[in-house]
Each structure stands twice: as C-alpha cells, then as structure tokens.
Coordinates of C-alpha atoms in Angstrom, one line a residue:
Chain S
X130 CA 13.0 22.6 29.1
X131 CA 12.5 23.2 25.4
X132 CA 14.2 21.0 22.9
X133 CA 17.3 22.5 21.4
X134 CA 17.0 23.7 17.8
X135 CA 19.5 22.3 15.4
X136 CA 22.7 24.3 15.3
X137 CA 22.6 25.1 19.0
X138 CA 24.2 23.1 21.8
X139 CA 22.6 23.1 25.2
X140 CA 25.1 23.0 28.0
X141 CA 24.1 21.3 31.2
X142 CA 23.5 24.7 32.8
X143 CA 20.9 25.5 30.2
X144 CA 23.0 28.1 28.3
X145 CA 22.7 27.7 24.6
X146 CA 25.7 28.2 22.4
X147 CA 26.1 28.2 18.6
X148 CA 27.6 25.1 17.1
X149 CA 27.8 23.5 13.8
X150 CA 24.4 22.1 12.8
X151 CA 23.9 18.5 13.2
X152 CA 24.3 16.6 9.9
X153 CA 21.1 15.8 8.1
X154 CA 22.2 12.4 7.3
X155 CA 24.6 10.8 9.7
X156 CA 26.0 7.4 9.0
X157 CA 27.6 5.7 6.0
X158 CA 25.1 7.0 3.5
X159 CA 26.2 10.6 3.6
X160 CA 29.9 9.7 3.8
X161 CA 31.9 11.0 0.9
X162 CA 33.5 8.4 -1.3
X163 CA 37.1 8.1 -0.5
X164 CA 39.6 9.7 -2.9
X165 CA 40.6 7.7 -6.0
X166 CA 42.5 4.7 -4.9
X167 CA 40.3 4.3 -1.9
X168 CA 37.9 2.2 -3.8
X169 CA 39.8 -0.9 -2.7
X170 CA 39.4 0.1 0.9
X171 CA 35.7 0.6 0.5
X172 CA 35.3 -2.8 -1.1
X173 CA 37.4 -4.4 1.7
X174 CA 35.2 -2.7 4.3
X175 CA 32.1 -4.2 2.7
X176 CA 33.7 -7.6 2.6
X177 CA 34.5 -7.4 6.3
X178 CA 30.9 -6.5 7.0
X179 CA 29.7 -9.3 4.8
X180 CA 31.8 -12.0 6.4
X181 CA 30.8 -10.6 9.8
X182 CA 27.1 -11.0 8.8
X183 CA 27.8 -14.5 7.6
X184 CA 29.4 -15.4 10.9
X185 CA 26.5 -14.0 12.8
X186 CA 24.1 -16.1 10.7
X187 CA 26.2 -19.2 11.2
X188 CA 26.4 -18.6 15.0
X189 CA 22.7 -17.9 15.2
X190 CA 21.8 -21.1 13.5
X191 CA 24.4 -23.1 15.5
X192 CA 23.3 -21.7 18.8
X193 CA 19.8 -23.2 18.2
X194 CA 19.2 -25.8 21.0
X195 CA 17.5 -29.1 20.2
X196 CA 19.5 -29.9 17.1
X197 CA 18.3 -31.4 13.8
X198 CA 19.1 -34.9 14.9
X199 CA 16.8 -34.8 17.9
X200 CA 14.0 -33.2 15.9
X201 CA 14.3 -35.7 13.0
X202 CA 14.5 -38.9 15.1
X203 CA 11.7 -37.9 17.4
X204 CA 10.4 -41.0 19.1
X205 CA 13.0 -43.2 17.5
X206 CA 15.7 -41.4 19.4
X207 CA 18.5 -43.5 20.8
X208 CA 22.0 -42.4 21.8
X209 CA 23.6 -44.7 19.3
X210 CA 21.5 -43.7 16.4
X211 CA 21.9 -40.0 17.2
X212 CA 25.6 -40.3 17.3
X213 CA 25.8 -42.2 14.0
X214 CA 23.6 -39.6 12.4
X215 CA 25.7 -36.7 13.7
X216 CA 28.9 -38.3 12.4
X217 CA 27.1 -38.9 9.1
X218 CA 26.1 -35.2 8.8
X219 CA 29.4 -33.9 10.2
X220 CA 27.6 -32.4 13.2
X221 CA 30.1 -33.9 15.7
X222 CA 32.9 -31.5 14.8
X223 CA 33.7 -28.3 16.7
X224 CA 31.7 -25.1 15.9
X225 CA 34.8 -23.3 14.7
X226 CA 35.8 -26.2 12.5
X227 CA 32.4 -26.3 11.0
X228 CA 32.4 -22.6 10.4
X229 CA 35.7 -22.8 8.5
X230 CA 34.3 -25.6 6.3
X231 CA 31.0 -23.8 5.9
X232 CA 32.7 -20.5 5.0
X233 CA 34.8 -22.3 2.4
X234 CA 31.7 -23.9 0.9
X235 CA 29.9 -20.5 0.8
X236 CA 32.8 -18.9 -1.1
X237 CA 33.1 -21.8 -3.5
X238 CA 29.3 -21.8 -4.1
X239 CA 28.8 -25.4 -2.8
X240 CA 26.1 -25.2 -0.1
X241 CA 25.8 -28.9 0.8
X242 CA 22.7 -31.0 1.1
X243 CA 19.3 -30.3 2.7
X244 CA 18.9 -32.2 5.9
X245 CA 15.3 -33.1 5.1
X246 CA 15.3 -33.9 1.4
X247 CA 18.9 -35.1 1.1
X248 CA 19.2 -33.2 -2.2
X249 CA 21.4 -30.3 -3.1
X250 CA 20.4 -27.1 -1.3
X251 CA 20.5 -25.3 -4.5
X252 CA 17.9 -27.7 -6.0
X253 CA 15.5 -27.0 -3.1
X254 CA 15.9 -23.3 -3.3
X255 CA 16.1 -22.6 -7.0
X256 CA 12.4 -23.1 -7.9
X257 CA 11.3 -21.0 -4.9
X258 CA 13.8 -18.3 -5.7
X259 CA 12.5 -18.2 -9.3
X260 CA 9.0 -17.7 -8.0
X261 CA 10.0 -14.9 -5.6
X262 CA 12.1 -13.2 -8.2
X263 CA 9.1 -13.2 -10.6
X264 CA 6.9 -11.6 -7.9
X265 CA 9.6 -9.1 -7.0
X266 CA 10.2 -8.3 -10.6
X267 CA 6.5 -7.6 -11.2
X268 CA 6.4 -5.4 -8.2
X269 CA 9.4 -3.4 -9.4
X270 CA 7.3 -2.6 -12.5
X271 CA 5.3 -0.3 -10.3
X272 CA 8.3 1.9 -9.5
X273 CA 8.0 4.1 -12.6
X274 CA 4.3 4.5 -11.8
X275 CA 5.3 5.6 -8.3
X276 CA 7.8 8.2 -9.7
X277 CA 5.2 9.4 -12.2
X278 CA 2.6 9.8 -9.5
X279 CA 5.1 11.8 -7.4
X280 CA 5.7 14.2 -10.3
X281 CA 2.0 14.5 -11.1
X282 CA 1.2 15.4 -7.5
X283 CA 4.0 17.9 -7.4
X284 CA 2.6 19.6 -10.5
X285 CA -1.0 19.4 -9.2
X286 CA -0.8 22.1 -6.6
X287 CA -0.9 22.5 -2.8
X288 CA -4.2 20.9 -2.0
X289 CA -3.4 17.7 -3.8
X290 CA 0.1 17.7 -2.3
X291 CA -1.3 18.0 1.2
X292 CA -3.9 15.3 0.6
X293 CA -1.3 13.0 -0.9
X294 CA 1.0 13.4 2.1
X295 CA -1.8 12.6 4.5
X296 CA -3.0 9.5 2.5
X297 CA 0.5 8.1 2.0
X298 CA 1.3 8.6 5.7
X299 CA -1.8 6.5 6.4
X300 CA -0.6 3.8 3.9
X301 CA 2.8 3.7 5.4
X302 CA 1.3 3.1 8.8
X303 CA -0.7 0.2 7.4
X304 CA 0.8 -3.3 7.5
X305 CA 1.2 -4.6 3.9
X306 CA -0.9 -7.6 4.7
X307 CA -3.8 -5.3 5.7
X308 CA -3.6 -3.7 2.2
X309 CA -3.6 -7.2 0.8
X310 CA -6.7 -8.3 2.7
X311 CA -8.6 -5.1 1.7
X312 CA -7.7 -5.6 -1.9
X313 CA -8.6 -9.3 -1.8
X314 CA -11.9 -8.4 -0.3
X315 CA -12.6 -5.7 -2.9
X316 CA -11.1 -7.1 -6.1
X317 CA -11.1 -10.9 -5.6
X318 CA -14.2 -11.6 -3.4
X319 CA -16.6 -8.8 -4.4
X320 CA -15.6 -8.1 -8.0
X321 CA -14.1 -11.5 -8.8
X322 CA -11.4 -10.0 -11.0
X323 CA -8.5 -12.0 -9.5
X324 CA -8.0 -15.3 -7.8
X325 CA -7.9 -15.2 -4.0
X326 CA -4.7 -17.2 -3.7
X327 CA -1.6 -17.2 -5.8
X328 CA -0.7 -20.8 -6.1
X329 CA 1.5 -21.4 -9.1
X330 CA 2.9 -24.6 -10.5
X331 CA 5.7 -25.1 -13.0
X332 CA 3.1 -26.8 -15.3
X333 CA 1.3 -23.5 -15.7
X334 CA 2.2 -21.3 -18.6
X335 CA 4.2 -18.1 -17.9
X336 CA 1.2 -16.0 -18.8
X337 CA -1.0 -17.8 -16.3
X338 CA 1.6 -17.3 -13.6
X339 CA 1.9 -13.6 -14.3
X340 CA -1.9 -13.2 -14.2
X341 CA -2.0 -14.8 -10.8
X342 CA 0.6 -12.5 -9.5
X343 CA -1.0 -9.2 -10.5
X344 CA -2.9 -8.8 -7.3
X345 CA 0.1 -9.7 -4.9
X346 CA 2.4 -7.3 -6.8
X347 CA -0.3 -4.6 -6.6
X348 CA -0.4 -5.0 -2.8
X349 CA 3.4 -4.4 -2.6
X350 CA 3.1 -1.8 -5.3
X351 CA 0.6 0.3 -3.4
X352 CA 3.0 0.5 -0.4
X353 CA 5.8 1.4 -2.7
X354 CA 3.8 4.1 -4.5
X355 CA 3.1 5.7 -1.1
X356 CA 6.8 5.5 -0.1
X357 CA 8.5 6.3 -3.3
X358 CA 5.9 8.8 -4.6
X359 CA 6.2 10.7 -1.3
X360 CA 9.9 10.8 -1.5
X361 CA 9.9 12.0 -5.1
X362 CA 7.4 14.7 -4.1
X363 CA 9.7 15.8 -1.3
X364 CA 12.8 15.9 -3.5
X365 CA 11.0 17.9 -6.1
X366 CA 9.7 20.4 -3.4
X367 CA 13.3 20.8 -2.3
X368 CA 14.4 21.5 -5.9
X369 CA 11.6 24.1 -6.2
X370 CA 13.2 26.1 -3.4
X371 CA 16.5 26.4 -5.2
X372 CA 17.8 29.4 -7.1
X373 CA 17.8 27.8 -10.6
X374 CA 14.2 26.9 -10.3
X375 CA 13.2 30.5 -9.5
X376 CA 15.5 31.8 -12.2
X377 CA 13.9 29.6 -14.8
X378 CA 10.4 30.6 -13.6
X379 CA 11.4 34.3 -14.0
X380 CA 12.6 33.4 -17.5
X381 CA 9.1 32.4 -18.3
X382 CA 9.3 28.6 -18.2
X383 CA 6.3 26.7 -16.8
X384 CA 6.6 24.7 -13.7
X385 CA 6.0 21.4 -15.5
X386 CA 8.8 22.3 -18.1
X387 CA 11.3 23.0 -15.3
X388 CA 10.3 20.0 -13.4
X389 CA 10.8 17.6 -16.3
X390 CA 13.8 19.3 -17.9
X391 CA 15.8 20.5 -14.9
X392 CA 14.5 19.2 -11.6
X393 CA 14.1 15.6 -12.7
X394 CA 17.7 15.1 -13.9
X395 CA 18.8 16.8 -10.7
X396 CA 17.0 14.3 -8.5
X397 CA 17.9 11.3 -10.7
X398 CA 20.7 9.9 -8.5
X399 CA 18.5 10.2 -5.4
X400 CA 15.7 8.3 -7.1
X401 CA 18.2 5.6 -8.2
X402 CA 19.5 5.4 -4.7
X403 CA 15.9 5.1 -3.5
X404 CA 15.2 2.4 -6.1
X405 CA 18.2 0.3 -4.9
X406 CA 17.3 0.6 -1.2
X407 CA 13.7 -0.4 -2.1
X408 CA 15.0 -3.5 -4.0
X409 CA 16.9 -4.4 -0.8
X410 CA 13.8 -4.0 1.4
X411 CA 11.8 -6.0 -1.1
X412 CA 14.0 -9.1 -0.5
X413 CA 12.2 -9.8 2.8
X414 CA 9.2 -7.5 2.1
X415 CA 7.7 -10.1 -0.2
X416 CA 7.6 -12.8 2.5
X417 CA 4.4 -11.5 4.2
X418 CA 2.6 -11.1 0.9
X419 CA 3.7 -14.6 -0.1
X420 CA 2.1 -15.9 3.1
X421 CA -1.1 -14.0 2.6
X422 CA -1.6 -15.5 -0.9
X423 CA -0.1 -18.9 -0.2
X424 CA 2.5 -18.3 -2.8
X425 CA 5.3 -21.0 -2.9
X426 CA 8.2 -18.6 -2.7
X427 CA 11.4 -18.2 -0.8
X428 CA 9.6 -16.9 2.3
X429 CA 7.5 -20.0 2.6
X430 CA 10.5 -22.2 2.2
X431 CA 12.6 -20.3 4.8
X432 CA 9.8 -20.5 7.4
X433 CA 9.2 -24.2 6.9
X434 CA 13.0 -24.8 7.0
X435 CA 13.2 -22.9 10.3
X436 CA 10.4 -25.0 11.7
X437 CA 12.1 -28.2 10.6
X438 CA 15.5 -26.9 11.6
X439 CA 16.8 -27.7 8.1
X440 CA 19.9 -25.7 8.8
X441 CA 21.7 -25.9 5.4
X442 CA 18.6 -24.4 3.7
X443 CA 18.1 -21.8 6.4
X444 CA 21.7 -20.8 6.3
X445 CA 21.7 -20.6 2.5
X446 CA 18.5 -18.5 2.3
X447 CA 19.9 -16.2 5.0
X448 CA 23.3 -15.9 3.3
X449 CA 21.7 -15.3 -0.1
X450 CA 19.3 -12.6 1.1
X451 CA 21.9 -10.9 3.3
X452 CA 24.6 -10.9 0.6
X453 CA 22.2 -9.4 -1.9
X454 CA 21.1 -6.9 0.7
X455 CA 24.6 -5.7 1.4
X456 CA 25.4 -5.6 -2.4
X457 CA 22.3 -3.4 -3.1
X458 CA 23.1 -1.1 -0.2
X459 CA 26.7 -0.8 -1.4
X460 CA 25.5 0.1 -4.8
X461 CA 23.1 2.7 -3.3
X462 CA 26.0 4.2 -1.3
X463 CA 28.1 4.3 -4.5
X464 CA 25.4 6.2 -6.3
X465 CA 25.0 8.8 -3.6
X466 CA 28.7 9.1 -3.1
X467 CA 29.3 9.8 -6.8
X468 CA 26.5 12.3 -6.7
X469 CA 27.9 14.1 -3.7
X470 CA 31.3 14.3 -5.5
X471 CA 29.8 15.8 -8.5
X472 CA 28.0 18.4 -6.5
X473 CA 31.2 19.4 -4.7
X474 CA 33.1 20.1 -7.9
Chain D
X359 CA 5.0 16.3 27.4
X360 CA 2.7 17.9 24.9
X361 CA -1.0 17.6 24.8
X362 CA -0.8 15.1 21.9
X363 CA 1.5 12.9 23.8
X364 CA -1.0 12.9 26.7
X365 CA -3.8 11.8 24.3
X366 CA -1.5 9.0 23.0
X367 CA -0.7 7.9 26.6
X368 CA -4.4 7.8 27.5
X369 CA -5.0 5.7 24.4
X370 CA -2.3 3.2 25.4
X371 CA -3.5 3.2 29.0
X372 CA -7.0 2.4 27.9
X373 CA -5.8 -0.8 26.2
X374 CA -3.7 -1.7 29.2
X375 CA -6.6 -1.6 31.7
X376 CA -9.5 -2.5 29.3
X377 CA -9.2 -6.3 29.7
X378 CA -9.4 -6.0 33.5
X379 CA -12.4 -3.7 33.3
X380 CA -14.4 -5.4 30.6
X381 CA -13.5 -8.9 31.6
X382 CA -10.8 -11.0 29.9
X383 CA -13.2 -13.2 28.0
X384 CA -11.9 -16.7 28.6
X385 CA -10.7 -18.3 25.3
X386 CA -13.2 -21.1 25.7
X387 CA -16.2 -18.9 25.9
X388 CA -18.3 -19.0 22.8
X389 CA -21.0 -16.3 22.5
X390 CA -22.5 -16.9 19.0
X391 CA -22.0 -18.4 15.6
X392 CA -18.7 -17.9 13.7
X393 CA -18.5 -14.6 11.8
X394 CA -21.7 -13.1 13.1
X395 CA -22.1 -9.5 11.7
X396 CA -22.0 -6.7 14.3
X397 CA -25.1 -6.5 16.5
X398 CA -26.2 -5.0 19.7
X399 CA -24.8 -7.8 21.8
X400 CA -21.6 -8.1 19.8
X401 CA -20.6 -4.6 18.8
X402 CA -17.9 -5.8 16.4
X403 CA -19.5 -9.2 15.6
X404 CA -17.9 -12.5 16.4
X405 CA -14.7 -14.2 15.3
X406 CA -13.9 -17.5 13.6
X407 CA -14.9 -19.5 16.7
X408 CA -18.0 -17.4 17.5
X409 CA -16.3 -15.4 20.3
X410 CA -17.0 -11.7 20.8
X411 CA -14.5 -9.9 18.5
X412 CA -14.5 -6.7 20.5
X413 CA -13.3 -8.4 23.6
X414 CA -10.7 -10.3 21.6
X415 CA -9.4 -7.1 20.2
X416 CA -9.2 -5.5 23.7
X417 CA -7.3 -8.6 25.0
X418 CA -5.0 -8.6 22.0
X419 CA -4.4 -4.9 22.3
X420 CA -2.9 -5.3 25.7
X421 CA -0.5 -8.0 24.5
X422 CA 0.4 -6.0 21.4
X423 CA 1.1 -2.8 23.2
X424 CA 3.0 -4.3 26.1
X425 CA 5.4 -6.1 23.6
X426 CA 5.9 -3.0 21.5
X427 CA 6.4 -0.5 24.3
X428 CA 8.8 -2.8 26.3
X429 CA 10.7 -3.6 23.1
X430 CA 10.9 0.0 22.0
X431 CA 12.1 1.1 25.5
X432 CA 14.7 -1.6 25.7
X433 CA 15.9 -1.0 22.1
X434 CA 16.2 2.7 22.9
X435 CA 18.2 2.2 26.1
X436 CA 20.4 -0.4 24.5
X437 CA 20.8 1.7 21.3
X438 CA 21.8 4.8 23.2
X439 CA 24.2 2.8 25.5
X440 CA 26.0 1.1 22.6
X441 CA 26.1 4.4 20.7
X442 CA 27.9 6.2 23.5
X443 CA 30.1 3.1 24.1
X444 CA 31.1 3.1 20.4
X445 CA 32.1 6.7 20.6
X446 CA 33.9 6.4 23.9
X447 CA 35.9 3.2 23.3
X448 CA 38.7 3.7 20.9
X449 CA 41.3 1.3 19.5
X450 CA 40.7 -2.3 18.6
X451 CA 37.7 -2.6 21.0
X452 CA 35.9 0.3 19.4
X453 CA 36.6 -0.9 15.9
X454 CA 35.4 -4.4 16.7
X455 CA 32.2 -3.0 18.2
X456 CA 31.5 -0.8 15.2
X457 CA 32.2 -3.6 12.8
X458 CA 30.0 -6.0 14.7
X459 CA 27.2 -3.5 14.6
X460 CA 27.7 -3.0 10.8
X461 CA 27.5 -6.8 10.4
X462 CA 24.3 -7.0 12.5
X463 CA 22.7 -4.1 10.5
X464 CA 23.5 -5.9 7.3
X465 CA 21.1 -8.7 8.2
X466 CA 17.5 -8.0 7.4
X467 CA 15.2 -8.0 10.4
X468 CA 13.0 -10.9 9.3
X469 CA 16.1 -13.1 9.0
X470 CA 17.1 -12.3 12.6
X471 CA 13.6 -13.1 13.7
X472 CA 13.6 -16.5 11.8
X473 CA 16.8 -17.6 13.4
X474 CA 16.0 -16.5 16.9
X475 CA 12.4 -17.8 17.0
X476 CA 13.7 -21.1 15.6
X477 CA 16.4 -21.2 18.3
X478 CA 14.3 -20.2 21.3
X479 CA 10.7 -20.8 20.4
X480 CA 8.1 -18.1 20.2
X481 CA 7.2 -16.7 23.6
X482 CA 6.7 -13.1 24.7
X483 CA 10.3 -12.6 26.0
X484 CA 11.7 -14.0 22.8
X485 CA 9.5 -11.7 20.7
X486 CA 10.6 -8.7 22.8
X487 CA 14.2 -9.8 22.3
X488 CA 13.8 -10.1 18.5
X489 CA 12.1 -6.7 18.1
X490 CA 14.6 -5.1 20.5
X491 CA 17.5 -6.5 18.5
X492 CA 16.1 -5.3 15.2
X493 CA 15.1 -1.9 16.3
X494 CA 18.2 -1.1 18.3
X495 CA 20.3 -1.5 15.2
X496 CA 18.3 1.3 13.5
X497 CA 18.5 3.5 16.6
X498 CA 22.3 3.0 16.6
X499 CA 22.5 4.0 13.0
X500 CA 20.4 7.1 13.5
X501 CA 21.9 8.4 16.8
X502 CA 25.6 7.6 16.2
X503 CA 26.3 10.7 14.0
X504 CA 24.7 13.2 16.3
X505 CA 26.2 11.6 19.5
X506 CA 29.7 11.5 18.0
X507 CA 29.4 15.2 17.3
X508 CA 28.2 16.1 20.7
X509 CA 30.8 14.0 22.4
X510 CA 33.5 15.9 20.5
X511 CA 32.3 19.2 22.0
X512 CA 34.5 21.1 24.5
X513 CA 31.8 21.0 27.2
X514 CA 31.9 17.2 27.3
X515 CA 35.7 17.4 27.8
X516 CA 35.0 19.9 30.6
X517 CA 32.6 17.6 32.3
X518 CA 35.2 14.8 32.1
X519 CA 38.0 16.9 33.5
X520 CA 35.6 18.0 36.2
X521 CA 35.4 14.3 37.1
X522 CA 31.8 13.7 36.1
X523 CA 30.8 10.1 35.6
X524 CA 29.5 8.4 32.5
X525 CA 25.9 8.7 33.7
X526 CA 26.2 12.5 34.0
X527 CA 27.8 12.9 30.6
X528 CA 25.1 10.8 28.9
X529 CA 22.2 12.1 30.9
X530 CA 23.0 15.8 30.8
X531 CA 25.5 16.6 28.1
X532 CA 24.5 14.1 25.4
X533 CA 20.8 13.5 26.0
X534 CA 19.8 17.2 26.0
X535 CA 21.4 17.7 22.7
X536 CA 20.1 14.7 20.8
X537 CA 16.7 14.8 22.4
X538 CA 14.8 16.5 19.5
X539 CA 16.0 13.7 17.2
X540 CA 15.7 11.0 19.8
X541 CA 12.0 11.7 20.5
X542 CA 11.1 11.5 16.8
X543 CA 13.2 8.3 16.5
X544 CA 11.5 6.8 19.5
X545 CA 8.1 7.2 17.9
X546 CA 9.3 5.9 14.6
X547 CA 10.7 2.8 16.3
X548 CA 7.4 2.2 18.2
X549 CA 5.5 2.3 14.9
X550 CA 8.0 0.1 13.2
X551 CA 8.0 -2.4 16.0
X552 CA 4.2 -2.5 15.9
X553 CA 4.2 -3.3 12.1
X554 CA 7.1 -5.8 12.6
X555 CA 5.3 -7.7 15.4
X556 CA 2.1 -7.8 13.3
X557 CA 4.1 -9.2 10.3
X558 CA 5.7 -11.8 12.5
X559 CA 2.3 -12.9 13.9
X560 CA 0.9 -12.9 10.3
X561 CA 3.7 -15.3 9.3
X562 CA 2.8 -17.5 12.2
X563 CA 6.0 -17.0 14.2
X564 CA 4.7 -14.2 16.4
X565 CA 2.4 -14.4 19.4
X566 CA 1.1 -18.0 19.6
X567 CA -2.6 -19.0 20.4
X568 CA -4.3 -19.0 22.8
X569 CA -2.6 -15.7 23.5
X570 CA -3.1 -13.2 20.6
X571 CA -2.0 -9.9 19.3
X572 CA -3.7 -7.9 16.6
X573 CA -1.7 -9.6 13.9
X574 CA -2.6 -13.1 15.1
X575 CA -6.3 -12.1 15.1
X576 CA -6.0 -11.0 11.5
X577 CA -4.4 -14.3 10.5
X578 CA -6.9 -16.5 12.4
X579 CA -9.9 -14.6 11.0
X580 CA -8.6 -14.5 7.5
X581 CA -11.1 -17.1 6.3
X582 CA -14.0 -14.7 7.2
X583 CA -13.0 -12.5 4.2
X584 CA -14.5 -15.0 1.8
X585 CA -17.8 -15.0 3.8
X586 CA -18.0 -11.2 3.7
X587 CA -17.2 -10.7 7.4
X588 CA -15.3 -7.6 8.5
X589 CA -13.6 -9.7 11.3
X590 CA -10.2 -9.9 9.6
X591 CA -10.0 -6.2 8.9
X592 CA -11.1 -4.8 12.3
X593 CA -8.0 -5.7 14.2
X594 CA -6.0 -4.1 11.4
X595 CA -8.0 -0.9 11.9
X596 CA -6.6 -0.8 15.4
X597 CA -3.0 -1.3 14.2
X598 CA -3.4 1.6 11.8
X599 CA -5.1 3.8 14.4
X600 CA -2.3 3.2 16.9
X601 CA 0.4 4.0 14.3
X602 CA -1.3 7.1 13.1
X603 CA -1.9 8.4 16.6
X604 CA 1.8 7.8 17.5
X605 CA 2.9 9.6 14.4
X606 CA 0.5 12.5 15.2
X607 CA 2.3 13.1 18.5
X608 CA 5.5 14.2 16.6
X609 CA 3.8 15.5 13.4
X610 CA 5.7 18.5 12.1
X611 CA 9.0 17.6 13.8
X612 CA 11.6 16.5 11.5
X613 CA 13.8 13.5 12.0
X614 CA 17.6 14.1 11.8
X615 CA 17.8 11.7 8.9
X616 CA 14.5 12.8 7.3
X617 CA 14.0 9.1 6.9
X618 CA 10.6 7.5 6.4
X619 CA 9.6 4.5 8.3
X620 CA 11.4 2.0 6.2
X621 CA 9.9 -1.5 6.4
X622 CA 12.8 -3.8 6.2

C-alpha cells in the first residue's frame, strides 16, 4: 500500500478521506505563546521540567552501583572504615533525604565538595568551564560566516545550490571527530600551520590560547556551516516562493537586493532561533572535539569524574549543562512564539 | 520496500555475514608492521598493532551495525508505544508521563550516556540501552503531534466502539497514517545512533577493546595520523558511507518536522 500523502487519512479499509494536514512542526516549538498573563504559566512549566531533569540526574547518579567509598578504598576496604567514610560524606542517609538536601544546595548555589580533591566543586569546575567557554565562544564566531555562506549560495544560482546541498548533507553525515582528523592531517601534519593538540595552561597568554584553539573551533565551525548554511538557504528559498518576493521582482529589484532588504529581516527570528538551539547543542558538542585535541575542558573533567565516581562533580556538570540547555531552548521557544504572534496579527 | 531500501539492506547484510565469510581475524594475530601502507596482501594496510585493517573494519562493522539497528528498532517500538500511551492516558497519569518525558528530553544525550555507562559499565547491552533511551526521546517528540491528531479522528473512535483492541488501533489506524513520517524518522534515528555510538567510542566510553566498532578503530589508530597513515581515516569512511546510503533510501521525502539530523 502506498504511503498516505499529507492531508489525507487512510482508514483501515484503505479508503482515503480528506483531513486537516498534519502540522509541519508538532511539539512545543510550534506552540503559540499563551495570551498575555500566561507568561507565568510558561515559566512555571519550564521550572517543572527543570526540576524533573535535576531529579533524573540525581536518581541516575545515585542508582550507580559500587559507590564512591568502595572505589576509593579499593584494597584498603574494611567494613568499619567504609562506614566511617560514608558517615563522613553523608552517604548513609536515605536517597530522598539526600535529594532534598542536594536540591536545596543546587538552588542556593552551594554544590559541596569534590570527593576526590576535597575542594569546592566550583573550584574544580571553574578553570575547565572557562576553557570550554573559550572554545565554544570561538566556535560561535563562525556563525555569521555560516549565515553569509547560506546567503551567498542562495544568490549564486541553482547549480551551486544543488552542489551545496549535497556537500552539506555529506558533512552532516560525518562525525565531527572525522572532520577533525582530516583537518589535523591536512593543516597540522602536512602543512604544519597549527599544533596537533590543544593543550592550554593558565600560564599561557590569552593570544597563545586563542591561537591553539583556531583548529578545534574550525572543526566545529565546519559542521555548523553545513548545518546553519543549509538552513539559511532553505529559509531563503521558502521566502523566494512568497508573493512579496515576486512582487518586488516585477517591480524591478534584483534578487540580491530583495534577499538583503526584505527576505533577510523576514527570516531573522528563525535564524536567531537556530542560533540559540545551536548554542544548546554546542554544550556537549564540544566534548568530542576536546577529546580529539586533548583539550582540558569540561568534557574531559566530566568523563574522568564519571570514571572516578566523583558524584558531586558529575552532578554539578550535569546540572550546569542541563540547566543551560533548558534555558537556551526556552529562549528559542520564546523567539519563535513571538515571531508566530507577529505573523498572526 | 523500494529498490534503494533493498540496496541498503544488502549493504548491511554484507557486514553482518562478512566476518563469518572472511574469517574473524583473531585479535592476537599480527600480520605485519604497524601502520603498513595498503598493499596486495593488506588491501587497506595494517593497524596500530600490525593487524590487517580491512579485516578489523569488517569485524567492527558487524558490531557497529548490530548495536545501531537493535537500538534504533527498540527506540522506535518504545517511542511509538509511549507516544500512544501518552495520548490515551488522561488525567494525572498522562500529565505525569508527559512531564517525565519533557524532563528526560531536557537532558543532553551525552550526559545520559555518562551517567548510565558509569553506573552499569560499558557493555553491548548497556550501549544499546543508552542509545535507545536517547533516540526514543527524539522519536517521542517527533511522533507525538501526528499521533495525537490521528487518535482524535472519528475512525479511531469507531474502532474503539467496535471493540477493537489497542494493537489493532495502533497497527491499523495510527500506523498507516503516520507511516510516511515514521519511515523518514526511522532512517534519521539510525544515522543519529551511528554518529552517537561513534562519538561514545571516540570518548572511550563506547565499545571496549578487544571488541571494536568503527569509532573505536578511529580512536585506537589516531597515532597513525602523525606517521602519514590512512588507518585512522578509513573506518570513518565506512561511517560516512553507511550514513549517506541510509539517507539516500529516503532522499526526496520530507520529514514532518523538516528537521535536520541535529547532533545533540
């Protein structure tokens, strides 16, 4: 049996009947913003989701069998020592009790001490977070390039557009670390333009650190150019099919003039939405590239903390990333909801 | 089943049977020097321990594809099931289900993987569980809208009044109507799980030696890059080829969400 075209329902007996077309974008993203006064409800809903996610993280990290005490004591393990250590670290209380305490500490911003270094979790995470933010920030500099490439390809004509679509499809099917290895091979090993690794130390000057990070950010940037450039091209192609575009054409405007003056402002909110969602995906997207270049960022810290079962650090990293993730997605939702409202006026 | 899908199935089938046909190549069998360039005896050269890379790739291919296919299938079944459940169950239970799903979706895939791998160790079942969990969230997000719309149609109410069971309603009423979207989504999830598994192996928490998948091979052979050996790049070529071939089977069909394969 053939697949049902959108807008037709297939009844079990095979008879097709007309129906409303399926929505192009189901889920929260296409949902209209609630009427004025509903903002509070939207925020409350986000908060519920956030606390739910925190609870899942806490449960996930608490379910882990073979707790920290067993791992840390190793061969020195004795019942008495383990019990004393558990009491010391507060691990002997019930899960619910610990979650309540933990939730309170998350809200107040006090994340406790790392099990392994016995220093404040924030002190362990802060230098790594700074490194990761530097890399992510440098990667985001490629976003305007991606948008510009999308516009340029749109203006260049059909052959270029088709080629671009095929190439970007290929890039999107390529793992980011593959792009990284190819670039390392070409630019670092063969041409010797960049260092092979990205080891940075606080003692290095800012300029040195930035220089070291050009290649890693380029690896992430190429994937982004494929993704964002392609989306900008699609958005512009949709605008081209609209009446105002044809009207301006008939009035004698050139395609490039219409694209820059009319189509670009029209797709602005969508591009902003895309940017925010990209930022969210970059939070963990940088981890793989960090691993390839041996870069001491948040990803490296999280993985080693997972291996050592240093739960306060794991929980903090997970909470930090998840919270930022939800925040960015909420912002993206807000942008598209406002845009939808404006269109419906 | 289109011709393209048959080509893709044959491709997958090749990797599933290849290790049995060409020999599994015991992990302790060394055939040459490390990072030998491709030659007549070793078509793709040798790896970092001097083993035949071609055979390694075939072995890893089976592991990779089995994990991805099983995980995609499980994620899809689970995703469809939870989607229908979330539409059917009303009241507090339904709200709780939807909210829990929202919370799960709000956690990035890699974080879920970190926590679960730390908890249960990295073995094939755990990897399948991780990928299933991550992908099924996406499937839920994509299919919930269309499914809710179909479930609200009069013919579903008719089926219920007629006394049809849940299996009939899901299999005949819902599935036929969401199939065009579901098939595209299925392929996207397969590609996404392949890329996700490769990333996990790259980070060292995926498939563990002596077993290997394509991601592991890339990680283990990375040092060859500095010696000008293509060994780290060749397994990647297979990852890309598999993804592209999968994408090609549904080329030209649009997804309901017009979404790209977002790497999260």
